[in-house]
Amino acid sequence: MKKSALRAAFLDTIPVMAGYVFLGFGFGILLCQSGYGVLWAFAMSLFIYAGSMQYLAIDLLCGGASLITAAITTLMVNARHLFYGISMIDKYQNTGKAKPYLIFALTDETYSLNCNGAPEGIENERAYYFLVSVLNQSYWVLGSALGSALGSIIPFSTEGIDFALTALFVTVFTEQWQSTKDHIPALVGLLAAIIC
């Protein structure tokens, strides 16, 4: 992989790093306060890597949810990735051995960056897509593990931390609302959420 692809991927993922480390930190603290240690935070972030679903998984684990409940909940929370994946078929077509990982690592933020394609001057788009995916996941894993580790050492009041993800979604919604004049998609999404 070329250094230019790594440099571009790193620079493009800096805003994601700021969010993922912070949100992962919150997840790690909540998981630790629920009785699960650093290895759980690390493993969940490495193998599940599903942001909002990981927050929800804490309640599922602590509440003794059945496997069927967990599976249906996961499907409903992450159903949007089906549409993301379909739209990335052409971009990920010639990615070779990296393709399964690229599919696994397709989060909202990774989709946003990779959907735009590599910046001008990057000859190896496949390397860029892969590096964006790896860097974003590493930020989440780092934040989760650090949050869990510090949560086990320093006593935290976790009141309100579980609202961090909701606050992020409200912030993203507000930013998108202000950046466009066509509010129909936002209103449809809001109405669907209220109905559900």
mmCIF file with all atom_site columns, C-alpha atoms in Angstrom, residues 50-167:
data_model
loop_
_atom_site.group_PDB
_atom_site.id
_atom_site.type_symbol
_atom_site.label_atom_id
_atom_site.label_alt_id
_atom_site.label_comp_id
_atom_site.label_asym_id
_atom_site.label_entity_id
_atom_site.label_seq_id
_atom_site.pdbx_PDB_ins_code
_atom_site.Cartn_x
_atom_site.Cartn_y
_atom_site.Cartn_z
_atom_site.occupancy
_atom_site.B_iso_or_equiv
_atom_site.pdbx_formal_charge
_atom_site.auth_seq_id
_atom_site.auth_comp_id
_atom_site.auth_asym_id
_atom_site.auth_atom_id
_atom_site.pdbx_PDB_model_num
ATOM 1   C CA . ALA A 1 50  ? -21.457 -2.227  15.446 1.00 0.00 ? 50  ALA A CA 1
ATOM 2   C CA . GLY A 1 51  ? -21.463 1.041   17.420 1.00 0.00 ? 51  GLY A CA 1
ATOM 3   C CA . SER A 1 52  ? -25.071 1.578   18.437 1.00 0.00 ? 52  SER A CA 1
ATOM 4   C CA . MET A 1 53  ? -25.715 -2.166  18.525 1.00 0.00 ? 53  MET A CA 1
ATOM 5   C CA . GLN A 1 54  ? -22.833 -2.596  20.945 1.00 0.00 ? 54  GLN A CA 1
ATOM 6   C CA . TYR A 1 55  ? -24.430 -0.064  23.288 1.00 0.00 ? 55  TYR A CA 1
ATOM 7   C CA . LEU A 1 56  ? -27.688 -1.968  23.002 1.00 0.00 ? 56  LEU A CA 1
ATOM 8   C CA . ALA A 1 57  ? -25.858 -5.290  23.481 1.00 0.00 ? 57  ALA A CA 1
ATOM 9   C CA . ILE A 1 58  ? -24.978 -4.219  27.017 1.00 0.00 ? 58  ILE A CA 1
ATOM 10  C CA . ASP A 1 59  ? -28.673 -4.153  27.915 1.00 0.00 ? 59  ASP A CA 1
ATOM 11  C CA . LEU A 1 60  ? -29.253 -7.439  26.078 1.00 0.00 ? 60  LEU A CA 1
ATOM 12  C CA . LEU A 1 61  ? -26.383 -9.116  27.957 1.00 0.00 ? 61  LEU A CA 1
ATOM 13  C CA . CYS A 1 62  ? -27.386 -7.749  31.349 1.00 0.00 ? 62  CYS A CA 1
ATOM 14  C CA . GLY A 1 63  ? -31.088 -8.388  30.804 1.00 0.00 ? 63  GLY A CA 1
ATOM 15  C CA . GLY A 1 64  ? -30.649 -12.025 29.822 1.00 0.00 ? 64  GLY A CA 1
ATOM 16  C CA . ALA A 1 65  ? -32.198 -11.579 26.369 1.00 0.00 ? 65  ALA A CA 1
ATOM 17  C CA . SER A 1 66  ? -32.733 -14.725 24.315 1.00 0.00 ? 66  SER A CA 1
ATOM 18  C CA . LEU A 1 67  ? -30.659 -15.435 21.227 1.00 0.00 ? 67  LEU A CA 1
ATOM 19  C CA . ILE A 1 68  ? -33.711 -14.845 19.014 1.00 0.00 ? 68  ILE A CA 1
ATOM 20  C CA . THR A 1 69  ? -34.367 -11.455 20.640 1.00 0.00 ? 69  THR A CA 1
ATOM 21  C CA . ALA A 1 70  ? -30.727 -10.474 20.175 1.00 0.00 ? 70  ALA A CA 1
ATOM 22  C CA . ALA A 1 71  ? -30.753 -11.599 16.525 1.00 0.00 ? 71  ALA A CA 1
ATOM 23  C CA . ILE A 1 72  ? -33.975 -9.743  15.652 1.00 0.00 ? 72  ILE A CA 1
ATOM 24  C CA . THR A 1 73  ? -32.825 -6.616  17.465 1.00 0.00 ? 73  THR A CA 1
ATOM 25  C CA . THR A 1 74  ? -29.478 -6.703  15.669 1.00 0.00 ? 74  THR A CA 1
ATOM 26  C CA . LEU A 1 75  ? -31.190 -7.143  12.308 1.00 0.00 ? 75  LEU A CA 1
ATOM 27  C CA . MET A 1 76  ? -33.509 -4.194  12.933 1.00 0.00 ? 76  MET A CA 1
ATOM 28  C CA . VAL A 1 77  ? -30.797 -1.872  14.238 1.00 0.00 ? 77  VAL A CA 1
ATOM 29  C CA . ASN A 1 78  ? -28.341 -2.697  11.451 1.00 0.00 ? 78  ASN A CA 1
ATOM 30  C CA . ALA A 1 79  ? -30.766 -3.147  8.528  1.00 0.00 ? 79  ALA A CA 1
ATOM 31  C CA . ARG A 1 80  ? -29.537 0.109   6.991  1.00 0.00 ? 80  ARG A CA 1
ATOM 32  C CA . HIS A 1 81  ? -26.267 -1.622  6.185  1.00 0.00 ? 81  HIS A CA 1
ATOM 33  C CA . LEU A 1 82  ? -28.062 -3.755  3.607  1.00 0.00 ? 82  LEU A CA 1
ATOM 34  C CA . PHE A 1 83  ? -28.650 -0.605  1.575  1.00 0.00 ? 83  PHE A CA 1
ATOM 35  C CA . TYR A 1 84  ? -25.121 0.644   2.183  1.00 0.00 ? 84  TYR A CA 1
ATOM 36  C CA . GLY A 1 85  ? -23.716 -2.651  1.001  1.00 0.00 ? 85  GLY A CA 1
ATOM 37  C CA . ILE A 1 86  ? -25.788 -2.706  -2.186 1.00 0.00 ? 86  ILE A CA 1
ATOM 38  C CA . SER A 1 87  ? -24.586 0.755   -3.127 1.00 0.00 ? 87  SER A CA 1
ATOM 39  C CA . MET A 1 88  ? -20.944 -0.283  -2.625 1.00 0.00 ? 88  MET A CA 1
ATOM 40  C CA . ILE A 1 89  ? -21.011 -3.339  -4.921 1.00 0.00 ? 89  ILE A CA 1
ATOM 41  C CA . ASP A 1 90  ? -19.247 -1.532  -7.762 1.00 0.00 ? 90  ASP A CA 1
ATOM 42  C CA . LYS A 1 91  ? -16.694 0.215   -5.545 1.00 0.00 ? 91  LYS A CA 1
ATOM 43  C CA . TYR A 1 92  ? -15.723 -3.002  -3.751 1.00 0.00 ? 92  TYR A CA 1
ATOM 44  C CA . GLN A 1 93  ? -15.888 -5.190  -6.865 1.00 0.00 ? 93  GLN A CA 1
ATOM 45  C CA . ASN A 1 94  ? -12.144 -5.610  -7.442 1.00 0.00 ? 94  ASN A CA 1
ATOM 46  C CA . THR A 1 95  ? -10.901 -5.510  -3.865 1.00 0.00 ? 95  THR A CA 1
ATOM 47  C CA . GLY A 1 96  ? -9.793  -9.145  -3.773 1.00 0.00 ? 96  GLY A CA 1
ATOM 48  C CA . LYS A 1 97  ? -9.065  -10.679 -0.375 1.00 0.00 ? 97  LYS A CA 1
ATOM 49  C CA . ALA A 1 98  ? -9.969  -7.440  1.398  1.00 0.00 ? 98  ALA A CA 1
ATOM 50  C CA . LYS A 1 99  ? -13.594 -7.609  0.245  1.00 0.00 ? 99  LYS A CA 1
ATOM 51  C CA . PRO A 1 100 ? -14.985 -9.629  3.219  1.00 0.00 ? 100 PRO A CA 1
ATOM 52  C CA . TYR A 1 101 ? -13.348 -7.231  5.661  1.00 0.00 ? 101 TYR A CA 1
ATOM 53  C CA . LEU A 1 102 ? -14.589 -4.177  3.748  1.00 0.00 ? 102 LEU A CA 1
ATOM 54  C CA . ILE A 1 103 ? -18.128 -5.549  3.944  1.00 0.00 ? 103 ILE A CA 1
ATOM 55  C CA . PHE A 1 104 ? -17.756 -6.286  7.672  1.00 0.00 ? 104 PHE A CA 1
ATOM 56  C CA . ALA A 1 105 ? -16.271 -2.864  8.466  1.00 0.00 ? 105 ALA A CA 1
ATOM 57  C CA . LEU A 1 106 ? -18.908 -0.817  6.623  1.00 0.00 ? 106 LEU A CA 1
ATOM 58  C CA . THR A 1 107 ? -20.143 1.564   9.305  1.00 0.00 ? 107 THR A CA 1
ATOM 59  C CA . ASP A 1 108 ? -22.032 4.801   8.680  1.00 0.00 ? 108 ASP A CA 1
ATOM 60  C CA . GLU A 1 109 ? -18.848 6.876   8.806  1.00 0.00 ? 109 GLU A CA 1
ATOM 61  C CA . THR A 1 110 ? -16.790 4.455   6.725  1.00 0.00 ? 110 THR A CA 1
ATOM 62  C CA . TYR A 1 111 ? -19.565 4.349   4.148  1.00 0.00 ? 111 TYR A CA 1
ATOM 63  C CA . SER A 1 112 ? -19.607 8.136   3.993  1.00 0.00 ? 112 SER A CA 1
ATOM 64  C CA . LEU A 1 113 ? -15.869 8.340   3.313  1.00 0.00 ? 113 LEU A CA 1
ATOM 65  C CA . ASN A 1 114 ? -15.605 5.386   0.943  1.00 0.00 ? 114 ASN A CA 1
ATOM 66  C CA . CYS A 1 115 ? -18.752 6.346   -0.952 1.00 0.00 ? 115 CYS A CA 1
ATOM 67  C CA . ASN A 1 116 ? -17.050 9.586   -1.974 1.00 0.00 ? 116 ASN A CA 1
ATOM 68  C CA . GLY A 1 117 ? -14.095 7.619   -3.322 1.00 0.00 ? 117 GLY A CA 1
ATOM 69  C CA . ALA A 1 118 ? -10.427 8.247   -2.823 1.00 0.00 ? 118 ALA A CA 1
ATOM 70  C CA . PRO A 1 119 ? -9.183  11.832  -3.035 1.00 0.00 ? 119 PRO A CA 1
ATOM 71  C CA . GLU A 1 120 ? -7.573  13.037  -6.245 1.00 0.00 ? 120 GLU A CA 1
ATOM 72  C CA . GLY A 1 121 ? -4.052  11.807  -6.716 1.00 0.00 ? 121 GLY A CA 1
ATOM 73  C CA . ILE A 1 122 ? -4.631  8.442   -4.999 1.00 0.00 ? 122 ILE A CA 1
ATOM 74  C CA . GLU A 1 123 ? -4.003  5.804   -7.635 1.00 0.00 ? 123 GLU A CA 1
ATOM 75  C CA . ASN A 1 124 ? -4.901  2.780   -5.511 1.00 0.00 ? 124 ASN A CA 1
ATOM 76  C CA . GLU A 1 125 ? -8.511  3.322   -4.436 1.00 0.00 ? 125 GLU A CA 1
ATOM 77  C CA . ARG A 1 126 ? -8.701  -0.215  -3.048 1.00 0.00 ? 126 ARG A CA 1
ATOM 78  C CA . ALA A 1 127 ? -5.894  0.543   -0.602 1.00 0.00 ? 127 ALA A CA 1
ATOM 79  C CA . TYR A 1 128 ? -7.645  3.760   0.417  1.00 0.00 ? 128 TYR A CA 1
ATOM 80  C CA . TYR A 1 129 ? -10.949 1.924   1.100  1.00 0.00 ? 129 TYR A CA 1
ATOM 81  C CA . PHE A 1 130 ? -9.153  -0.712  3.135  1.00 0.00 ? 130 PHE A CA 1
ATOM 82  C CA . LEU A 1 131 ? -7.153  1.798   5.162  1.00 0.00 ? 131 LEU A CA 1
ATOM 83  C CA . VAL A 1 132 ? -10.205 3.943   5.932  1.00 0.00 ? 132 VAL A CA 1
ATOM 84  C CA . SER A 1 133 ? -11.965 0.816   7.196  1.00 0.00 ? 133 SER A CA 1
ATOM 85  C CA . VAL A 1 134 ? -9.012  -0.377  9.299  1.00 0.00 ? 134 VAL A CA 1
ATOM 86  C CA . LEU A 1 135 ? -8.304  3.041   10.782 1.00 0.00 ? 135 LEU A CA 1
ATOM 87  C CA . ASN A 1 136 ? -11.947 3.633   11.706 1.00 0.00 ? 136 ASN A CA 1
ATOM 88  C CA . GLN A 1 137 ? -12.229 0.261   13.415 1.00 0.00 ? 137 GLN A CA 1
ATOM 89  C CA . SER A 1 138 ? -8.931  0.775   15.241 1.00 0.00 ? 138 SER A CA 1
ATOM 90  C CA . TYR A 1 139 ? -10.245 4.073   16.645 1.00 0.00 ? 139 TYR A CA 1
ATOM 91  C CA . TRP A 1 140 ? -13.366 2.335   17.941 1.00 0.00 ? 140 TRP A CA 1
ATOM 92  C CA . VAL A 1 141 ? -11.409 -0.577  19.440 1.00 0.00 ? 141 VAL A CA 1
ATOM 93  C CA . LEU A 1 142 ? -8.932  1.814   21.080 1.00 0.00 ? 142 LEU A CA 1
ATOM 94  C CA . GLY A 1 143 ? -11.684 3.971   22.587 1.00 0.00 ? 143 GLY A CA 1
ATOM 95  C CA . SER A 1 144 ? -13.615 0.938   23.861 1.00 0.00 ? 144 SER A CA 1
ATOM 96  C CA . ALA A 1 145 ? -10.580 -0.679  25.464 1.00 0.00 ? 145 ALA A CA 1
ATOM 97  C CA . LEU A 1 146 ? -9.399  2.585   27.041 1.00 0.00 ? 146 LEU A CA 1
ATOM 98  C CA . GLY A 1 147 ? -12.867 3.331   28.382 1.00 0.00 ? 147 GLY A CA 1
ATOM 99  C CA . SER A 1 148 ? -13.158 -0.117  29.895 1.00 0.00 ? 148 SER A CA 1
ATOM 100 C CA . ALA A 1 149 ? -9.647  0.005   31.375 1.00 0.00 ? 149 ALA A CA 1
ATOM 101 C CA . LEU A 1 150 ? -10.136 3.429   32.948 1.00 0.00 ? 150 LEU A CA 1
ATOM 102 C CA . GLY A 1 151 ? -13.654 2.506   34.034 1.00 0.00 ? 151 GLY A CA 1
ATOM 103 C CA . SER A 1 152 ? -12.219 -0.358  36.056 1.00 0.00 ? 152 SER A CA 1
ATOM 104 C CA . ILE A 1 153 ? -9.661  1.908   37.762 1.00 0.00 ? 153 ILE A CA 1
ATOM 105 C CA . ILE A 1 154 ? -11.468 5.217   38.210 1.00 0.00 ? 154 ILE A CA 1
ATOM 106 C CA . PRO A 1 155 ? -14.975 5.249   39.667 1.00 0.00 ? 155 PRO A CA 1
ATOM 107 C CA . PHE A 1 156 ? -17.350 6.883   37.192 1.00 0.00 ? 156 PHE A CA 1
ATOM 108 C CA . SER A 1 157 ? -20.961 7.856   37.442 1.00 0.00 ? 157 SER A CA 1
ATOM 109 C CA . THR A 1 158 ? -22.375 6.430   34.229 1.00 0.00 ? 158 THR A CA 1
ATOM 110 C CA . GLU A 1 159 ? -25.570 8.436   34.470 1.00 0.00 ? 159 GLU A CA 1
ATOM 111 C CA . GLY A 1 160 ? -26.166 10.026  31.082 1.00 0.00 ? 160 GLY A CA 1
ATOM 112 C CA . ILE A 1 161 ? -23.372 8.242   29.203 1.00 0.00 ? 161 ILE A CA 1
ATOM 113 C CA . ASP A 1 162 ? -25.873 5.982   27.473 1.00 0.00 ? 162 ASP A CA 1
ATOM 114 C CA . PHE A 1 163 ? -27.348 9.154   25.942 1.00 0.00 ? 163 PHE A CA 1
ATOM 115 C CA . ALA A 1 164 ? -24.093 9.899   24.059 1.00 0.00 ? 164 ALA A CA 1
ATOM 116 C CA . LEU A 1 165 ? -25.149 7.954   20.969 1.00 0.00 ? 165 LEU A CA 1
ATOM 117 C CA . THR A 1 166 ? -28.556 9.636   20.900 1.00 0.00 ? 166 THR A CA 1
ATOM 118 C CA . ALA A 1 167 ? -26.835 13.005  21.149 1.00 0.00 ? 167 ALA A CA 1
#
